[in-house]
XYZ file of N, CA and C in Angstrom:
792
model
N 14.936 25.460 0.768
C 13.555 24.916 1.880
C 12.114 24.404 0.958
N 12.001 22.830 1.390
C 11.191 22.386 0.661
C 10.159 21.246 1.635
N 9.004 21.407 0.548
C 7.679 20.291 1.409
C 7.140 19.685 0.855
N 6.109 18.935 1.229
C 5.113 18.500 0.846
C 4.045 18.002 1.481
N 3.003 18.400 0.930
C 1.451 17.868 2.012
C 0.417 17.366 0.849
N -0.105 16.921 1.221
C -1.400 16.202 0.847
C -3.020 16.358 1.379
N -3.885 16.066 0.484
C -5.139 15.738 0.906
C -5.348 14.161 -0.173
N -5.279 13.405 1.132
C -5.093 11.737 0.601
C -6.342 11.155 -0.110
N -5.606 10.948 -1.083
C -6.567 10.439 -2.509
C -7.003 11.434 -3.480
N -6.805 12.574 -2.865
C -6.886 13.978 -4.337
C -5.730 14.281 -4.388
N -4.657 15.140 -3.899
C -3.625 15.677 -4.538
C -2.597 15.901 -3.451
N -1.174 16.041 -4.198
C -0.243 16.383 -3.594
C 0.010 17.957 -3.933
N 0.420 18.550 -2.977
C 1.417 19.464 -3.443
C 2.716 20.075 -2.634
N 3.086 20.331 -3.623
C 4.943 20.152 -3.502
C 5.428 21.729 -3.618
N 5.677 22.409 -2.627
C 6.420 23.667 -2.130
C 7.939 23.790 -1.754
N 8.562 24.948 -2.444
C 9.857 25.183 -2.058
C 10.086 26.667 -2.208
N 10.923 27.282 -1.639
C 11.547 28.630 -1.586
C 12.671 28.441 -1.799
N 12.961 29.488 -3.042
C 14.485 29.296 -3.436
C 15.303 30.599 -3.430
N 15.904 30.670 -2.868
C 16.798 32.079 -2.039
C 18.580 32.282 -3.575
N 18.129 32.898 -4.118
C 18.783 33.000 -5.567
C 19.571 34.435 -6.039
N 20.516 35.436 -6.032
C 20.779 36.481 -6.898
C 19.934 36.550 -7.939
N 20.147 35.084 -8.757
C 20.149 34.850 -10.342
C 18.762 34.307 -10.815
N 17.975 35.504 -11.387
C 16.370 35.597 -11.923
C 16.474 33.664 -12.239
N 15.076 32.935 -11.619
C 14.474 31.839 -11.895
C 13.689 31.957 -12.799
N 13.830 31.168 -13.931
C 12.840 31.625 -15.345
C 12.263 30.426 -15.442
N 12.190 29.262 -14.721
C 11.169 28.032 -14.904
C 11.770 26.761 -14.013
N 10.817 26.100 -13.755
C 11.475 24.983 -12.920
C 10.626 23.961 -13.272
N 11.052 22.845 -12.233
C 10.226 21.313 -12.823
C 10.389 20.329 -11.849
N 9.429 19.682 -11.472
C 9.544 18.651 -10.055
C 9.759 17.494 -10.479
N 10.375 16.518 -10.622
C 10.611 15.208 -10.981
C 10.219 14.385 -9.317
N 8.854 13.055 -9.426
C 8.342 12.675 -8.030
C 8.264 11.089 -8.682
N 8.728 9.824 -7.865
C 8.266 8.941 -7.694
C 8.024 8.187 -6.583
N 7.226 7.408 -6.741
C 6.782 6.589 -5.727
C 7.526 5.622 -5.040
N 7.658 4.759 -4.268
C 8.720 3.763 -4.168
C 8.427 2.617 -4.958
N 9.165 1.968 -5.242
C 9.330 0.970 -6.486
C 8.714 0.519 -6.885
N 7.737 2.208 -7.439
C 7.379 2.346 -8.636
C 8.100 2.769 -10.115
N 7.374 2.038 -11.011
C 8.567 2.367 -12.484
C 8.139 3.732 -13.326
N 7.453 4.619 -12.557
C 7.344 5.378 -13.338
C 8.002 6.701 -12.898
N 8.410 8.238 -13.327
C 9.140 9.137 -12.652
C 7.676 10.060 -13.521
N 6.859 10.599 -12.563
C 6.142 11.748 -12.632
C 6.749 13.231 -12.824
N 6.817 14.007 -13.803
C 7.368 15.232 -14.291
C 6.324 16.163 -14.143
N 6.226 17.039 -13.510
C 5.345 18.910 -13.234
C 6.074 20.020 -13.611
N 5.657 20.525 -14.457
C 5.701 22.116 -14.685
C 5.157 22.809 -13.685
N 6.444 23.349 -12.835
C 6.265 24.138 -11.559
C 5.739 25.933 -11.879
N 5.240 25.943 -11.236
C 4.413 27.533 -10.920
C 5.485 28.471 -10.409
N 6.004 29.419 -10.762
C 7.316 30.199 -9.816
C 6.478 31.693 -9.659
N 6.589 31.867 -8.334
C 6.011 33.376 -7.995
C 7.495 33.930 -7.455
N 8.062 35.113 -8.008
C 8.584 35.917 -7.009
C 8.387 36.406 -6.058
N 8.906 36.521 -4.980
C 8.309 36.705 -3.333
C 9.323 38.221 -3.255
N 10.526 38.118 -3.545
C 11.194 39.498 -3.301
C 12.545 39.662 -4.292
N 13.380 40.207 -3.767
C 14.705 40.670 -5.220
C 15.067 39.419 -5.078
N 15.552 38.209 -4.290
C 16.166 37.417 -4.322
C 15.223 36.320 -4.082
N 14.153 35.822 -3.791
C 13.420 34.621 -3.206
C 12.432 34.225 -3.742
N 11.978 32.738 -4.175
C 11.115 32.621 -5.289
C 10.847 31.379 -4.456
N 8.856 31.857 -5.140
C 8.439 30.321 -4.620
C 7.719 29.249 -5.550
N 8.003 28.427 -5.506
C 7.734 26.947 -6.224
C 6.611 26.121 -5.744
N 5.864 25.856 -6.836
C 4.596 25.300 -6.194
C 4.179 24.660 -7.786
N 3.557 23.056 -7.185
C 3.121 22.601 -7.828
C 2.120 21.372 -7.449
N 1.353 20.807 -7.813
C -0.062 20.177 -7.287
C -0.247 18.980 -8.342
N 0.114 17.771 -7.945
C -0.269 16.620 -8.429
C -1.944 16.197 -8.198
N -2.698 15.723 -8.892
C -4.150 15.283 -9.007
C -3.865 13.522 -8.797
N -4.205 13.299 -7.550
C -4.179 11.648 -7.560
C -4.861 10.803 -8.901
N -6.473 11.397 -8.938
C -6.773 10.844 -10.346
C -6.194 10.808 -11.360
N -5.072 11.959 -12.076
C -4.390 11.434 -12.773
C -3.426 10.412 -13.075
N -2.489 10.377 -12.225
C -1.541 9.356 -11.202
C -1.718 9.076 -10.102
N -2.001 7.816 -9.789
C -2.390 7.484 -8.403
C -1.032 6.800 -7.899
N -1.158 7.397 -6.667
C 0.095 6.911 -5.894
C -0.597 5.665 -4.337
N 0.186 4.650 -4.324
C 0.216 3.851 -3.491
C -0.338 4.098 -1.537
N -1.135 3.715 -0.881
C -0.956 4.074 0.028
C 0.143 3.759 0.952
N 0.648 4.642 1.726
C 2.052 3.935 2.780
C 3.217 3.653 1.912
N 3.461 4.647 0.668
C 4.668 4.240 0.271
C 5.171 5.181 0.447
N 6.894 4.939 0.041
C 7.545 6.783 0.753
C 7.520 6.884 -0.987
N 7.441 8.781 -0.953
C 7.296 9.257 -2.151
C 8.974 10.568 -2.361
N 9.689 10.027 -3.225
C 10.852 11.029 -3.046
C 10.621 12.408 -4.152
N 11.247 13.288 -4.214
C 11.256 14.297 -5.196
C 12.204 15.113 -5.247
N 12.156 15.729 -6.416
C 13.380 16.970 -6.402
C 13.297 17.759 -7.464
N 13.577 18.831 -7.453
C 13.665 20.146 -8.282
C 14.559 20.136 -9.284
N 14.102 20.451 -11.069
C 14.696 21.187 -11.613
C 14.789 22.433 -11.700
N 15.697 23.177 -11.498
C 15.682 24.910 -11.392
C 16.277 25.723 -12.464
N 15.863 26.136 -13.873
C 16.434 26.990 -14.696
C 16.138 28.564 -14.316
N 18.364 28.913 -14.167
C 17.760 30.346 -14.276
C 18.004 31.103 -15.571
N 18.575 32.335 -15.224
C 18.332 33.028 -16.470
C 19.886 33.212 -16.925
N 19.680 32.873 -18.126
C 21.273 32.817 -18.776
C 21.450 30.995 -18.864
N 20.465 29.951 -18.866
C 19.836 29.087 -19.383
C 21.167 27.775 -18.301
N 21.826 28.407 -17.010
C 22.287 27.836 -15.864
C 21.110 27.003 -14.765
N 21.372 25.809 -14.804
C 20.590 24.949 -14.445
C 21.022 24.310 -12.673
N 19.923 24.155 -12.066
C 20.555 23.997 -10.820
C 19.222 22.626 -10.257
N 20.008 21.540 -10.020
C 18.960 20.128 -9.592
C 19.225 19.846 -8.146
N 18.409 19.751 -6.982
C 17.903 19.811 -6.204
C 18.737 18.534 -5.496
N 18.992 18.746 -4.014
C 18.625 17.346 -3.809
C 17.803 16.129 -3.500
N 17.762 15.411 -3.099
C 16.272 14.663 -3.209
C 15.532 14.335 -1.831
N 14.329 14.849 -1.717
C 13.891 15.070 -0.729
C 12.034 13.872 -0.439
N 11.865 13.945 0.673
C 10.888 12.318 0.314
C 10.122 12.647 1.283
N 8.745 11.555 1.586
C 7.600 11.803 2.548
C 7.063 10.621 2.314
N 6.104 10.771 3.385
C 5.852 9.040 3.637
C 4.202 9.143 3.519
N 3.952 8.988 1.953
C 2.426 8.831 1.948
C 1.469 8.335 2.838
N 0.980 8.612 3.634
C 0.201 7.761 4.637
C -1.567 7.991 4.514
N -2.243 6.916 4.994
C -3.825 7.884 5.193
C -3.730 8.459 6.104
N -3.802 9.595 6.181
C -4.244 10.392 7.257
C -5.372 11.058 7.757
N -6.675 10.434 6.960
C -7.731 10.186 6.969
C -8.144 10.246 8.771
N -7.726 9.431 9.585
C -7.690 8.836 10.421
C -6.823 8.650 11.399
N -7.183 8.638 12.549
C -6.145 9.099 14.057
C -5.454 7.555 14.135
N -4.875 7.111 13.724
C -4.032 5.447 14.056
C -3.276 5.274 15.551
N -4.139 4.160 15.574
C -3.098 3.467 17.024
C -2.083 2.511 16.797
N -1.346 2.609 17.424
C -0.287 1.497 16.861
C 0.197 0.509 17.949
N 0.071 -0.782 17.761
C 0.102 -1.937 18.966
C 1.775 -2.840 18.219
N 2.854 -3.401 18.241
C 3.984 -3.723 17.715
C 3.870 -5.686 18.553
N 4.166 -6.115 18.099
C 4.869 -7.360 18.169
C 5.720 -7.662 16.935
N 7.051 -8.426 17.349
C 7.777 -8.472 15.939
C 7.532 -9.861 15.280
N 7.805 -9.859 14.124
C 7.550 -8.352 13.321
C 6.492 -7.953 12.610
N 5.300 -7.991 13.407
C 4.125 -6.876 12.996
C 3.994 -5.786 13.790
N 3.554 -5.140 13.187
C 2.947 -3.916 13.755
C 1.687 -3.541 13.428
N 0.808 -3.468 13.849
C -0.909 -3.284 13.650
C -1.090 -1.845 14.354
N -1.986 -1.068 12.834
C -2.322 -0.067 13.245
C -3.436 0.135 13.041
N -4.851 0.779 13.667
C -6.103 0.937 14.068
C -6.592 1.786 14.186
N -8.094 2.159 14.323
C -8.288 4.166 14.260
C -9.886 3.580 15.030
N -10.028 2.063 15.404
C -11.751 1.995 15.933
C -11.259 0.685 16.662
N -11.862 0.972 18.284
C -11.771 -0.033 19.115
C -10.652 -0.509 19.874
N -10.547 -1.142 20.816
C -9.332 -1.321 21.990
C -7.817 -1.795 21.856
N -7.639 -2.187 22.227
C -6.170 -2.495 22.163
C -6.151 -4.170 22.426
N -7.207 -4.913 23.207
C -7.514 -6.189 22.984
C -7.708 -6.620 21.227
N -8.827 -5.552 20.343
C -8.475 -5.785 19.316
C -7.704 -5.923 18.506
N -6.446 -5.084 18.953
C -5.494 -5.361 17.879
C -4.020 -5.773 18.227
N -4.379 -6.673 19.407
C -4.075 -7.700 20.046
C -4.307 -9.414 19.630
N -5.440 -8.691 18.973
C -6.333 -10.267 18.226
C -5.756 -10.402 16.967
N -5.110 -9.165 16.377
C -4.627 -9.082 15.150
C -3.385 -9.345 15.107
N -2.433 -9.196 15.938
C -1.463 -10.183 15.997
C -1.000 -11.379 16.464
N -1.987 -11.521 17.451
C -2.088 -12.985 17.439
C -2.177 -13.745 16.272
N -3.516 -13.477 16.028
C -3.824 -13.782 14.151
C -2.250 -14.140 13.159
N -1.506 -13.019 13.417
C -0.485 -13.419 12.298
C 0.076 -13.902 12.670
N 0.338 -14.389 14.141
C 1.529 -15.375 14.302
C 0.823 -16.067 14.234
N -0.044 -17.100 14.490
C -0.560 -18.336 14.200
C -0.797 -18.271 12.319
N -1.147 -17.316 11.714
C -0.610 -17.624 10.090
C 0.624 -17.829 9.915
N 1.749 -17.289 10.621
C 3.122 -17.945 10.041
C 2.929 -19.429 10.709
N 2.736 -19.912 11.346
C 2.437 -21.067 12.200
C 1.842 -22.132 11.388
N 0.808 -21.430 10.619
C 0.513 -22.347 9.320
C 0.752 -22.220 8.324
N 1.708 -21.271 7.702
C 2.971 -21.432 6.539
C 3.828 -22.501 6.482
N 4.076 -22.483 8.111
C 5.490 -23.038 8.029
C 4.946 -25.033 7.627
N 3.729 -25.412 8.891
C 2.946 -26.656 8.353
C 3.200 -26.823 6.826
N 2.244 -25.747 6.107
C 2.332 -26.228 4.530
C 3.534 -26.053 3.314
N 3.928 -25.005 3.904
C 5.170 -24.557 2.713
C 6.545 -24.051 3.827
N 7.212 -24.535 3.715
C 8.738 -23.896 4.877
C 8.785 -22.366 3.505
N 8.004 -21.453 4.172
C 8.814 -19.936 3.716
C 8.860 -19.162 4.932
N 9.878 -17.844 4.463
C 10.617 -17.246 5.413
C 9.779 -16.500 6.219
N 9.603 -16.098 7.324
C 9.016 -15.010 7.816
C 9.565 -13.877 7.224
N 8.177 -12.127 7.428
C 8.796 -11.124 6.881
C 9.703 -10.779 8.360
N 10.951 -9.709 7.572
C 11.666 -9.380 8.505
C 10.658 -8.001 9.460
N 9.859 -7.309 8.741
C 8.832 -6.530 8.822
C 7.518 -6.172 8.285
N 6.199 -6.127 9.021
C 4.989 -6.113 8.670
C 4.098 -5.551 8.779
N 3.666 -4.261 8.423
C 2.543 -3.625 8.781
C 1.602 -3.155 8.338
N 0.737 -3.502 9.265
C -1.078 -4.493 8.660
C -1.713 -3.050 8.986
N -2.696 -2.618 8.338
C -3.782 -0.903 9.041
C -5.096 -2.081 8.488
N -5.322 -1.713 9.514
C -7.157 -2.448 10.029
C -8.493 -1.063 9.399
N -8.913 -1.245 9.129
C -9.254 -0.064 8.258
C -10.865 -0.981 8.904
N -12.174 -0.301 9.806
C -13.294 -0.603 10.056
C -14.753 -0.825 8.979
N -13.986 -0.175 7.899
C -15.561 -0.890 7.036
C -14.641 -1.146 5.662
N -15.288 -1.649 4.580
C -14.902 -2.022 3.210
C -14.729 -0.691 2.561
N -16.110 0.241 2.763
C -15.642 1.347 2.148
C -14.450 2.352 2.285
N -14.268 2.107 3.471
C -12.598 3.043 3.634
C -11.719 3.056 3.283
N -11.460 1.138 3.254
C -10.836 0.491 2.219
C -10.667 0.929 0.966
N -11.309 0.496 0.445
C -11.810 1.333 -1.226
C -11.307 2.401 -1.335
N -11.864 3.203 -0.464
C -11.577 4.886 -0.904
C -9.697 4.866 -0.701
N -9.384 3.915 0.140
C -7.610 4.161 0.333
C -6.814 3.799 -1.284
N -7.471 2.676 -1.524
C -6.848 1.544 -2.409
C -7.368 2.327 -3.991
N -8.551 2.143 -4.343
C -8.743 2.782 -5.492
C -10.697 2.827 -5.741
N -11.188 3.995 -5.258
C -12.599 4.410 -5.214
C -13.489 3.377 -6.443
N -13.076 3.138 -7.396
C -13.558 2.508 -8.830
C -13.275 1.181 -9.116
N -12.965 0.657 -7.989
C -12.182 -0.533 -7.730
C -13.713 -1.256 -7.641
N -13.664 -3.034 -7.350
C -13.946 -3.606 -7.202
C -14.981 -3.681 -5.560
N -16.477 -3.330 -5.374
C -16.798 -3.512 -4.250
C -16.454 -4.511 -2.922
N -16.139 -5.959 -3.720
C -15.833 -6.795 -2.598
C -14.909 -6.746 -2.085
N -13.962 -6.197 -2.490
C -12.179 -6.490 -1.570
C -12.312 -6.223 -0.041
N -11.972 -6.829 0.489
C -12.059 -6.792 2.009
C -10.247 -6.860 2.426
N -9.350 -7.271 1.568
C -7.965 -7.180 1.949
C -7.282 -7.125 0.575
N -5.895 -6.238 1.238
C -5.108 -6.224 0.007
C -3.286 -6.119 0.588
N -2.610 -6.274 -0.254
C -1.389 -6.940 0.240
C -0.091 -6.312 -1.025
N 0.617 -5.303 -0.586
C 1.909 -4.566 -1.383
C 2.639 -5.136 -0.588
N 3.605 -6.325 -1.215
C 4.608 -7.120 -1.102
C 5.578 -6.321 -0.626
N 5.984 -5.629 -1.757
C 7.152 -5.316 -2.216
C 7.321 -3.759 -1.167
N 6.208 -3.373 -0.264
C 6.186 -2.228 0.347
C 6.115 -2.756 2.294
N 5.540 -4.111 2.335
C 5.845 -5.067 3.614
C 4.486 -4.264 3.761
N 3.389 -4.175 3.588
C 1.936 -3.985 3.817
C 0.807 -4.282 4.032
N -0.115 -4.695 4.946
C -1.366 -4.871 4.275
C -2.754 -4.205 5.118
N -3.229 -4.376 4.042
C -4.453 -3.501 3.752
C -6.028 -4.724 4.133
N -6.723 -4.119 5.243
C -7.724 -5.209 5.182
C -9.186 -4.079 6.088
N -10.352 -4.787 5.851
C -11.179 -4.728 6.272
C -11.971 -5.143 7.165
N -11.976 -4.995 8.945
C -12.455 -5.359 10.212
C -13.469 -5.146 10.474
N -15.081 -5.170 9.948
C -15.734 -4.147 10.902
C -16.306 -5.309 12.069
N -16.777 -4.126 12.549
C -17.787 -4.748 14.348
C -18.551 -5.512 14.067
N -18.842 -6.566 14.922
C -20.146 -7.210 14.868
C -19.411 -8.630 15.143
N -20.627 -9.668 14.934
C -20.264 -11.299 15.535
C -19.997 -11.580 14.126
N -19.509 -11.219 13.532
C -18.465 -12.081 12.458
C -16.564 -11.361 12.224
N -16.907 -10.551 13.107
C -15.297 -9.694 13.296
C -14.255 -11.163 13.612
N -14.412 -11.597 14.296
C -12.812 -12.704 14.493
C -13.167 -13.744 13.238
N -14.211 -13.616 12.460
C -13.798 -15.085 11.517
C -13.242 -13.845 10.238
N -13.510 -13.050 10.594
C -13.160 -12.142 9.380
C -11.391 -12.194 9.490
N -10.642 -11.938 10.778
C -9.365 -11.456 11.419
C -8.701 -12.680 10.596
N -9.609 -13.756 11.367
C -8.791 -15.567 11.113
C -8.739 -15.856 9.789
N -9.572 -15.437 9.019
C -9.194 -15.209 7.451
C -8.327 -14.366 6.215
N -8.660 -13.168 6.555
C -8.240 -11.814 5.885
C -6.181 -11.817 6.602
N -6.383 -12.009 7.601
C -4.842 -11.766 8.210
C -3.883 -12.488 8.039
N -4.535 -14.044 7.739
C -3.265 -14.952 7.499
C -3.492 -15.010 5.777
N -4.122 -15.002 5.171
C -4.631 -15.050 3.978
C -3.520 -13.803 3.310
N -3.587 -12.787 3.630
C -2.814 -11.772 2.648
C -1.423 -12.057 3.709
N -1.128 -12.346 4.744
C 0.557 -13.040 5.283
C 1.104 -13.820 4.010
N -0.103 -14.450 3.619
C 0.603 -15.909 2.755
C 1.025 -15.073 1.298
N 0.433 -13.740 0.716
C 1.008 -13.284 0.112
C 2.478 -12.456 0.130
N 2.523 -11.965 1.285
C 3.834 -11.443 1.858
C 5.072 -12.634 1.474
N 4.533 -13.729 2.048
C 5.650 -14.457 2.229
C 6.131 -14.868 1.107
N 5.527 -15.145 0.233
C 5.730 -15.670 -0.981
C 6.299 -14.803 -1.980
N 5.702 -13.548 -1.350
C 6.834 -12.739 -2.763
C 8.121 -12.379 -2.105
N 8.515 -12.501 -0.657
C 9.850 -12.450 -0.420
C 10.376 -13.434 -0.350
N 9.637 -14.870 -1.028
C 10.661 -15.732 -1.527
C 10.715 -15.627 -2.531
N 10.278 -15.150 -3.667
C 10.174 -15.319 -5.101
C 10.734 -14.000 -5.629
N 10.594 -12.918 -5.021
C 10.588 -11.585 -5.568
C 10.097 -11.031 -6.582
N 10.557 -10.584 -7.749
C 9.942 -10.363 -8.744
C 9.160 -11.366 -9.901
N 9.564 -12.553 -9.289
C 8.917 -13.840 -9.849
C 7.322 -13.988 -9.261
N 6.927 -13.354 -8.056
C 5.918 -13.427 -7.521
C 4.777 -13.258 -8.191
N 5.069 -12.252 -9.443
C 4.374 -11.597 -10.597
C 3.696 -12.809 -11.522
N 4.622 -14.119 -11.563
C 4.433 -14.544 -12.372
C 3.839 -16.157 -11.979
N 3.713 -16.121 -10.563
C 3.007 -17.499 -10.149
C 1.690 -17.613 -10.406
N 0.919 -18.942 -10.534
C 0.000 -19.415 -11.252
C -0.984 -18.700 -9.880
N -2.277 -18.535 -10.451
C -3.500 -18.208 -9.764
C -3.696 -18.913 -8.443
N -3.437 -20.481 -9.197
C -3.772 -21.364 -8.168
C -2.651 -21.593 -7.004
N -1.744 -21.353 -7.162
C -0.587 -21.397 -5.912
C -0.677 -20.053 -5.400
N -0.732 -18.813 -5.639
C -0.917 -17.974 -4.939
C -2.501 -17.632 -4.640
N -3.132 -17.690 -5.032
C -4.701 -17.907 -3.729
C -5.069 -18.620 -3.518
N -4.496 -19.847 -3.670
C -4.626 -21.284 -3.086
C -4.029 -21.593 -2.115
N -2.535 -21.133 -2.218
C -1.866 -20.864 -0.646
C -2.428 -19.841 0.545
N -2.683 -19.009 0.248
C -3.108 -17.868 0.697
C -4.639 -18.452 1.294
N -5.262 -19.046 0.561
C -6.773 -19.743 1.480
C -6.622 -20.982 2.390
N -5.604 -21.694 1.750
C -4.904 -22.578 2.681
C -4.485 -22.426 3.957
N -4.295 -21.267 4.282
C -3.221 -20.762 5.598
C -4.674 -20.440 6.638
N -5.867 -19.485 5.532
C -6.584 -19.552 6.807
C -7.202 -20.125 7.698
N -7.118 -19.457 8.972
C -7.203 -20.177 10.629
C -9.179 -20.446 10.079
N -9.928 -19.569 10.152
C -11.246 -20.090 9.583
C -11.697 -19.911 8.109
N -11.161 -21.215 8.068
C -11.214 -21.215 6.191
C -12.794 -21.257 5.704
N -13.153 -20.482 4.157
C -14.389 -20.491 3.607
C -14.868 -21.913 3.740
N -16.195 -21.687 4.451
C -16.687 -23.295 4.399
C -17.242 -23.743 3.042
N -18.034 -22.509 2.315
C -18.128 -23.000 0.293
C -16.919 -23.660 -0.447
N -15.976 -23.122 -0.208
C -14.551 -23.918 -0.749
C -14.829 -25.653 -1.087
N -15.259 -26.444 0.331
C -15.136 -27.578 0.374
C -16.288 -28.028 -0.358
N -17.457 -27.624 0.073
C -18.645 -27.823 -1.055
C -18.360 -27.781 -2.219
N -18.014 -26.643 -2.854
C -17.953 -26.842 -4.058
C -16.787 -27.571 -5.008
N -15.951 -27.893 -4.024
C -14.712 -29.142 -4.454
C -15.549 -30.167 -4.412
N -15.651 -30.978 -3.479
C -16.817 -32.003 -3.548
C -17.803 -32.487 -4.866
N -18.283 -31.198 -5.176
C -19.397 -30.747 -5.951
C -18.727 -31.354 -7.569
N -17.706 -30.265 -7.604
C -16.597 -30.335 -8.884
C -16.468 -32.043 -9.051
N -16.108 -32.402 -7.900
C -15.615 -33.444 -7.875
C -16.937 -34.764 -8.502
N -17.929 -34.428 -7.696
C -19.043 -35.372 -8.132
C -19.547 -35.295 -9.538
N -19.310 -33.953 -10.245
C -19.972 -33.365 -11.537
C -19.090 -33.931 -12.439
N -17.682 -34.075 -12.172
C -16.549 -34.433 -13.175
C -16.744 -32.955 -14.090
N -16.188 -31.804 -13.376
C -16.413 -30.605 -13.635
C -15.064 -29.549 -13.364
N -14.245 -30.758 -12.747
C -12.783 -29.735 -12.376
C -11.879 -29.005 -12.866
N -11.694 -27.904 -12.916
C -11.349 -26.639 -13.611
C -9.815 -27.370 -14.064
N -9.441 -26.935 -15.418
C -8.228 -27.705 -16.163
C -7.510 -27.241 -15.612
N -5.622 -27.744 -15.263
C -4.322 -26.903 -14.823
C -4.373 -25.962 -15.547
N -4.591 -25.958 -16.817
C -4.239 -25.011 -17.168
C -5.212 -23.541 -17.325
N -6.178 -23.818 -17.029
C -7.213 -22.687 -16.761
C -7.021 -21.965 -15.322
N -6.358 -22.513 -14.503
C -6.160 -22.055 -13.189
C -4.613 -21.428 -13.467
N -3.895 -21.964 -14.746
C -2.854 -20.969 -14.402
C -2.651 -19.672 -15.339
N -4.146 -19.121 -15.917
C -3.825 -17.702 -15.707
C -4.539 -16.877 -14.623
N -3.502 -15.456 -15.238
C -4.076 -14.930 -14.393
C -5.611 -14.022 -13.995
N -5.937 -13.521 -13.065
C -7.413 -13.157 -13.044
C -7.955 -12.110 -14.180
């Protein structure tokens, strides 16, 4: 019997009950998040429940090694019995979802939008904008539409930041995990909500489409192409961009192509 429970952003507790006539001397747990390159290993606490039952427990602190939100996590147990006989369990898994909120869901293929504040009209606006973003991409560069894409909408930037990285930059308002097929955005209520939707949803969608076109080569794309294309497909573009570009042309201070190919 195996299970995993978690306090999002804080810790994950793995538990199992082993029934065996042979005494359990020690145990370890191996777990890995979806598409992560690191397998985490933990030394398990073993408690004997009765003559033939043992409780296995391990708690992983997220601060020690972060697990990406909305990723599938696989784990397995290695058990050492008295007499040096070992047992390796089958793999188990769970979905590391941000469970701080009561998410609602609305779907219009290939998109699913999840939100916890606002009505269905708000969610439909997100879906409509995502569809329009696909059309914008087709006008600029022929990229395949995603087969499936989940969009999680937070009500404010602080909630988004807590999900991603509490120590990260406070200005982050959108994030995409292309390999997971997930977009996370903050869309606060207010007079600028519509333009926030029309900027952030197509922007992050472009990153997803670029990844699906290039695979792991996505991480070698120069910033001017990756972020530039994402900015071009915004339905409500940042008005400052054209002003800054015109000023750079007038003052002969355009950035060199070499500098634009560096990462952030």
